[in-house]
Amino acid sequence: MNHFHVLEPEEGIMFGRKWAYADILEPSGTGDSQKCPVCGGAVSGLKWLPPRRIKLSSAKPAKWGDFVWGAGFPLLVSKRFKDIYEQEGLSGIAEFSPPVEVVRLGNLKSGHFPTPPPVYHLIHILWGGANQDDEASGLTHEMPEKIKCGFCRSGFTWKKQDRIVIEEGSWNGSDIFKARNAPTPFMVSERFKTVVEDNQLTNRWLVPADRYAYDERRWGLWYVKD
């Protein structure tokens, strides 16, 4: 049986003080979202288009993680991560963008950085690398009649679930992937977890999928079950 994990910022804190987060700076544009091949509905956020310019929340090098989180984009990763990903032959990332431009570090403007920040890339992962087994995951809907599509399961309905279980035989083998109807954008394989931990890549939390619970009426939405 395959063991999967959910990739989150360390301790689930996206906008904290321990690790720098990123804000998108103008000018900024967006493109299309990924679409369900059955109903045509959106299954991702809008794609962040070039020019990709950011502010990191801190100018302290100790706070620059290998994974950088923020609003308006999926995830930024360091060149160090990119190099390790390629050297280890991991799979699932459809595209690493050209380096984003770091324009500000805290209150410092480009040209006044005492230490250059790492090179960061935006990653793009295709939706549908596996399918969640809704019944085994303990998924319940408050208004199941509102589900519009049986493939992507889109529709306005409050939902909660006890865990994430991937349907047997549905995983395409990618080491990082987006599973249909799972309440998280990033799931990873046991191999991905091993590579990340062995190389001590920073600002990440790998939550076992069978402990990753979700409730749309709960503050923060997701939580880790004891």
Coordinates of N, CA, C and O in Angstrom, one line a residue, residues 109-219:
K109 N 14.8 47.8 -0.7 CA 14.5 47.7 -2.1 C 15.7 47.1 -2.8 O 16.8 47.0 -2.3
S110 N 15.4 46.5 -4.0 CA 16.4 45.9 -4.8 C 17.5 46.9 -5.0 O 17.3 48.1 -5.3
G111 N 18.7 46.5 -5.0 CA 19.9 47.3 -5.1 C 20.5 47.7 -3.7 O 21.6 48.2 -3.6
H112 N 19.7 47.4 -2.7 CA 20.2 47.7 -1.3 C 20.2 46.4 -0.4 O 20.1 46.5 0.8
F113 N 20.2 45.3 -1.1 CA 20.2 44.0 -0.3 C 21.6 43.7 0.2 O 22.5 43.6 -0.6
P114 N 21.8 43.6 1.5 CA 23.1 43.2 2.0 C 23.5 41.8 1.6 O 24.7 41.5 1.4
T115 N 22.5 40.9 1.5 CA 22.8 39.5 1.0 C 21.8 39.2 -0.1 O 20.6 39.4 0.1
P116 N 22.2 38.7 -1.2 CA 21.3 38.4 -2.3 C 20.4 37.2 -1.8 O 20.8 36.3 -1.2
P117 N 19.1 37.3 -2.1 CA 18.2 36.2 -1.8 C 18.4 35.0 -2.7 O 19.0 35.1 -3.7
P118 N 17.9 33.9 -2.3 CA 17.9 32.7 -3.2 C 17.2 33.0 -4.5 O 16.3 33.8 -4.6
V119 N 17.5 32.2 -5.5 CA 16.7 32.1 -6.7 C 15.5 31.3 -6.5 O 15.6 30.2 -6.0
Y120 N 14.3 31.8 -6.8 CA 13.0 31.1 -6.6 C 12.3 30.9 -7.9 O 12.3 31.8 -8.8
H121 N 11.6 29.8 -8.0 CA 10.8 29.4 -9.2 C 9.4 29.1 -8.8 O 9.1 28.5 -7.7
L122 N 8.4 29.6 -9.6 CA 7.0 29.2 -9.4 C 6.9 27.8 -10.0 O 7.4 27.5 -11.1
I123 N 6.2 26.9 -9.3 CA 6.0 25.5 -9.9 C 4.5 25.4 -10.4 O 3.6 26.0 -9.8
H124 N 4.4 24.6 -11.4 CA 3.1 24.3 -12.0 C 2.8 22.8 -11.9 O 3.7 22.0 -12.5
I125 N 1.8 22.3 -11.3 CA 1.4 20.9 -11.2 C 0.1 20.7 -11.8 O -0.9 21.4 -11.5
L126 N -0.1 19.7 -12.6 CA -1.3 19.4 -13.3 C -2.3 18.8 -12.3 O -1.9 17.9 -11.5
W127 N -3.5 19.1 -12.4 CA -4.6 18.6 -11.6 C -5.0 17.2 -12.0 O -4.9 16.9 -13.2
G128 N -5.3 16.3 -11.0 CA -5.8 15.0 -11.4 C -4.8 13.9 -11.4 O -5.0 12.9 -12.1
G129 N -3.7 14.0 -10.6 CA -2.7 13.0 -10.5 C -3.2 11.7 -9.8 O -2.5 10.7 -9.7
A130 N -4.3 11.8 -9.1 CA -4.9 10.7 -8.4 C -6.4 11.1 -8.1 O -6.8 12.2 -8.4
N131 N -7.1 10.2 -7.6 CA -8.5 10.4 -7.2 C -8.7 10.1 -5.7 O -8.3 9.0 -5.3
Q132 N -9.4 11.0 -5.0 CA -9.7 10.7 -3.6 C -10.8 9.7 -3.5 O -11.8 9.8 -4.2
D133 N -10.7 8.7 -2.6 CA -11.7 7.8 -2.3 C -12.6 8.5 -1.2 O -12.2 8.5 -0.1
D134 N -13.7 9.1 -1.7 CA -14.5 9.9 -0.8 C -15.1 9.1 0.4 O -15.1 9.6 1.6
E135 N -15.5 7.9 0.1 CA -16.1 7.1 1.2 C -15.1 6.7 2.2 O -15.3 6.9 3.5
A136 N -13.9 6.2 1.8 CA -12.9 5.8 2.7 C -12.3 7.0 3.5 O -11.8 6.9 4.6
S137 N -12.4 8.2 2.9 CA -11.9 9.4 3.5 C -12.9 10.0 4.6 O -12.6 11.0 5.2
G138 N -14.1 9.4 4.7 CA -15.1 9.8 5.6 C -15.7 11.2 5.2 O -16.1 12.0 6.1
L139 N -15.8 11.4 3.9 CA -16.3 12.7 3.4 C -17.8 12.8 3.6 O -18.5 11.8 3.2
T140 N -18.3 13.9 4.1 CA -19.8 14.1 4.2 C -20.0 15.5 3.6 O -19.2 16.4 3.8
H141 N -21.2 15.6 3.0 CA -21.7 16.9 2.5 C -22.9 17.4 3.2 O -23.8 16.5 3.5
E142 N -23.0 18.6 3.5 CA -24.3 19.2 4.1 C -25.4 19.2 3.0 O -26.5 19.0 3.4
M143 N -25.0 19.5 1.8 CA -26.0 19.6 0.7 C -25.5 18.8 -0.5 O -25.0 19.4 -1.5
P144 N -25.5 17.5 -0.4 CA -24.9 16.7 -1.5 C -25.6 16.9 -2.9 O -25.0 16.7 -3.9
E145 N -26.8 17.4 -2.8 CA -27.6 17.7 -4.1 C -27.0 18.8 -4.9 O -27.3 19.0 -6.1
K146 N -26.1 19.6 -4.2 CA -25.5 20.7 -4.9 C -24.3 20.4 -5.7 O -23.7 21.2 -6.5
I147 N -23.8 19.1 -5.6 CA -22.6 18.7 -6.4 C -23.0 18.6 -7.9 O -24.0 18.0 -8.2
K148 N -22.3 19.4 -8.7 CA -22.7 19.5 -10.1 C -22.0 18.5 -11.0 O -22.5 18.2 -12.1
C149 N -20.8 18.0 -10.6 CA -20.1 17.1 -11.5 C -19.5 15.9 -10.7 O -18.9 16.1 -9.6
G150 N -19.8 14.7 -11.1 CA -19.3 13.5 -10.4 C -17.8 13.3 -10.6 O -17.2 12.5 -9.8
F151 N -17.2 13.9 -11.5 CA -15.7 13.7 -11.8 C -14.9 14.7 -10.9 O -14.1 14.2 -10.1
C152 N -15.1 16.0 -10.9 CA -14.4 16.9 -10.1 C -15.1 17.2 -8.8 O -14.5 17.7 -7.9
R153 N -16.4 16.8 -8.7 CA -17.2 17.0 -7.5 C -17.3 18.5 -7.1 O -17.2 18.9 -5.9
S154 N -17.4 19.4 -8.1 CA -17.5 20.8 -7.8 C -19.0 21.1 -7.5 O -19.9 20.4 -7.8
G155 N -19.2 22.2 -6.7 CA -20.5 22.6 -6.3 C -20.5 23.2 -4.9 O -19.6 22.9 -4.1
F156 N -21.5 24.0 -4.6 CA -21.5 24.7 -3.4 C -22.2 23.8 -2.3 O -23.4 23.6 -2.3
T157 N -21.4 23.3 -1.4 CA -21.9 22.5 -0.4 C -20.8 22.4 0.8 O -19.6 22.2 0.5
W158 N -21.2 22.6 2.0 CA -20.3 22.5 3.1 C -19.9 21.1 3.3 O -20.7 20.2 3.2
K159 N -18.6 20.8 3.4 CA -18.1 19.4 3.5 C -17.1 19.3 4.6 O -16.4 20.3 5.0
K160 N -17.0 18.1 5.1 CA -15.9 17.8 6.0 C -15.5 16.3 5.8 O -16.3 15.5 5.3
Q161 N -14.3 16.0 6.3 CA -13.8 14.6 6.1 C -12.8 14.3 7.2 O -12.1 15.2 7.7
D162 N -12.6 13.0 7.4 CA -11.7 12.6 8.6 C -10.3 12.4 8.2 O -9.4 12.3 9.0
R163 N -10.0 12.2 6.9 CA -8.7 11.8 6.4 C -8.7 12.0 4.9 O -9.7 12.3 4.3
I164 N -7.5 11.7 4.3 CA -7.4 11.6 2.8 C -7.0 10.2 2.5 O -5.9 9.8 2.9
V165 N -7.8 9.5 1.7 CA -7.4 8.2 1.2 C -7.5 8.2 -0.3 O -8.5 8.7 -0.9
I166 N -6.4 7.8 -1.0 CA -6.4 7.8 -2.4 C -7.0 6.5 -3.0 O -6.7 5.4 -2.5
E167 N -7.9 6.6 -3.9 CA -8.5 5.5 -4.5 C -7.5 4.5 -5.1 O -6.5 5.0 -5.8
E168 N -7.6 3.3 -4.8 CA -6.6 2.3 -5.3 C -6.6 2.3 -6.8 O -7.6 2.2 -7.5
G169 N -5.4 2.3 -7.3 CA -5.2 2.3 -8.8 C -5.3 3.6 -9.5 O -5.2 3.7 -10.7
S170 N -5.7 4.7 -8.8 CA -5.9 6.0 -9.5 C -4.7 6.9 -9.5 O -4.6 7.8 -10.3
W171 N -3.7 6.6 -8.7 CA -2.5 7.4 -8.6 C -1.6 7.2 -9.9 O -1.4 6.1 -10.3
N172 N -1.2 8.3 -10.5 CA -0.4 8.2 -11.8 C 1.1 8.0 -11.5 O 1.9 8.0 -12.5
G173 N 1.5 7.9 -10.3 CA 2.9 7.7 -9.9 C 3.8 8.9 -9.7 O 4.9 8.8 -9.4
S174 N 3.2 10.1 -9.8 CA 3.9 11.3 -9.6 C 4.3 11.5 -8.2 O 3.5 11.1 -7.3
D175 N 5.5 12.1 -7.9 CA 5.9 12.3 -6.5 C 5.3 13.5 -5.9 O 5.2 13.6 -4.6
I176 N 4.8 14.4 -6.6 CA 4.0 15.5 -6.1 C 2.8 15.7 -7.1 O 3.0 15.7 -8.3
F177 N 1.6 15.8 -6.5 CA 0.4 15.7 -7.4 C -0.8 16.4 -6.7 O -0.8 16.7 -5.5
K178 N -1.8 16.7 -7.5 CA -3.1 17.2 -7.0 C -4.1 16.1 -7.2 O -4.4 15.8 -8.4
A179 N -4.7 15.7 -6.2 CA -5.7 14.6 -6.3 C -7.1 15.2 -6.4 O -7.5 16.1 -5.7
R180 N -7.9 14.6 -7.3 CA -9.3 15.0 -7.5 C -10.1 15.0 -6.2 O -10.1 13.9 -5.5
N181 N -10.7 16.1 -5.8 CA -11.5 16.2 -4.6 C -10.8 16.2 -3.3 O -11.5 16.3 -2.3
A182 N -9.5 16.1 -3.3 CA -8.8 16.2 -2.0 C -8.7 17.6 -1.6 O -8.5 18.5 -2.4
P183 N -8.9 17.9 -0.3 CA -8.9 19.3 0.2 C -7.6 20.0 0.3 O -7.3 20.7 1.3
T184 N -6.7 19.8 -0.6 CA -5.3 20.3 -0.5 C -4.7 20.4 -1.9 O -5.0 19.5 -2.7
P185 N -3.9 21.4 -2.2 CA -3.3 21.4 -3.6 C -2.1 20.6 -3.8 O -1.8 20.3 -4.9
F186 N -1.5 20.1 -2.7 CA -0.2 19.4 -2.8 C -0.2 18.1 -2.0 O -0.3 18.1 -0.8
M187 N -0.2 17.0 -2.7 CA 0.1 15.7 -2.1 C 1.4 15.1 -2.6 O 1.7 15.4 -3.8
V188 N 2.1 14.4 -1.8 CA 3.4 13.9 -2.2 C 3.6 12.4 -1.8 O 2.9 11.9 -0.9
S189 N 4.5 11.8 -2.5 CA 4.8 10.3 -2.2 C 5.7 10.2 -1.1 O 6.4 11.1 -0.6
E190 N 5.9 8.9 -0.6 CA 6.9 8.6 0.4 C 8.3 8.9 -0.1 O 9.1 9.4 0.7
R191 N 8.5 8.7 -1.3 CA 9.9 9.0 -1.9 C 10.2 10.5 -1.8 O 11.3 11.0 -1.5
F192 N 9.2 11.4 -2.2 CA 9.3 12.8 -2.1 C 9.7 13.2 -0.6 O 10.6 14.0 -0.4
K193 N 8.9 12.6 0.3 CA 9.2 12.9 1.7 C 10.6 12.6 2.1 O 11.3 13.3 2.8
T194 N 11.1 11.4 1.7 CA 12.4 11.0 2.0 C 13.5 11.9 1.5 O 14.4 12.3 2.2
V195 N 13.3 12.3 0.2 CA 14.3 13.3 -0.4 C 14.3 14.6 0.3 O 15.3 15.2 0.6
V196 N 13.1 15.1 0.6 CA 13.0 16.4 1.3 C 13.7 16.4 2.7 O 14.4 17.3 3.1
E197 N 13.4 15.3 3.4 CA 13.9 15.2 4.8 C 15.4 14.9 4.8 O 16.2 15.5 5.6
D198 N 15.9 14.1 3.9 CA 17.3 13.7 3.8 C 18.1 15.0 3.5 O 19.3 15.1 3.9
N199 N 17.6 15.9 2.7 CA 18.3 17.1 2.3 C 18.0 18.3 3.1 O 18.4 19.4 2.8
Q200 N 17.1 18.1 4.2 CA 16.8 19.1 5.1 C 16.3 20.4 4.4 O 16.7 21.5 4.8
L201 N 15.4 20.2 3.5 CA 14.8 21.4 2.8 C 13.8 22.0 3.8 O 13.1 21.3 4.6
T202 N 13.7 23.3 3.8 CA 13.1 24.1 4.8 C 11.8 24.7 4.5 O 11.4 24.9 3.3
N203 N 11.0 25.0 5.5 CA 9.7 25.6 5.5 C 8.7 24.6 4.8 O 8.0 25.0 3.9
R204 N 8.6 23.4 5.4 CA 7.7 22.4 4.9 C 7.2 21.6 6.1 O 7.9 21.4 7.1
W205 N 6.0 21.0 5.9 CA 5.5 20.1 6.9 C 4.8 19.0 6.1 O 3.9 19.3 5.2
L206 N 5.2 17.8 6.3 CA 4.6 16.7 5.6 C 3.7 15.9 6.5 O 4.1 15.1 7.3
V207 N 2.4 16.1 6.3 CA 1.4 15.6 7.2 C 0.9 14.2 6.6 O 0.5 14.2 5.4
P208 N 0.9 13.1 7.3 CA 0.4 11.9 6.8 C -1.1 12.1 6.4 O -1.9 12.7 7.1
A209 N -1.4 11.6 5.2 CA -2.7 11.8 4.6 C -3.8 11.2 5.5 O -4.9 11.8 5.5
D210 N -3.5 10.1 6.2 CA -4.6 9.5 7.0 C -4.8 10.3 8.3 O -5.7 10.0 9.1
R211 N -4.1 11.4 8.5 CA -4.3 12.3 9.7 C -4.7 13.7 9.3 O -4.9 14.5 10.1
Y212 N -4.9 13.9 8.0 CA -5.2 15.2 7.5 C -6.7 15.3 7.4 O -7.3 14.8 6.5
A213 N -7.3 16.1 8.3 CA -8.8 16.2 8.3 C -9.2 17.6 7.9 O -8.4 18.6 7.9
Y214 N -10.4 17.7 7.5 CA -10.9 19.0 6.9 C -12.4 19.2 7.3 O -13.2 18.3 7.3
D215 N -12.7 20.5 7.6 CA -14.0 20.9 7.9 C -14.2 22.3 7.5 O -13.6 23.3 8.1
E216 N -15.1 22.6 6.6 CA -15.3 23.9 6.0 C -16.0 24.9 7.0 O -16.0 26.1 6.8
R217 N -16.5 24.4 8.1 CA -17.0 25.2 9.1 C -16.1 25.5 10.3 O -16.4 26.1 11.3
R218 N -14.8 25.0 10.1 CA -13.8 25.1 11.2 C -12.8 26.2 10.7 O -12.5 26.3 9.6
W219 N -12.4 27.1 11.7 CA -11.4 28.1 11.4 C -10.1 27.4 10.9 O -9.6 26.5 11.5

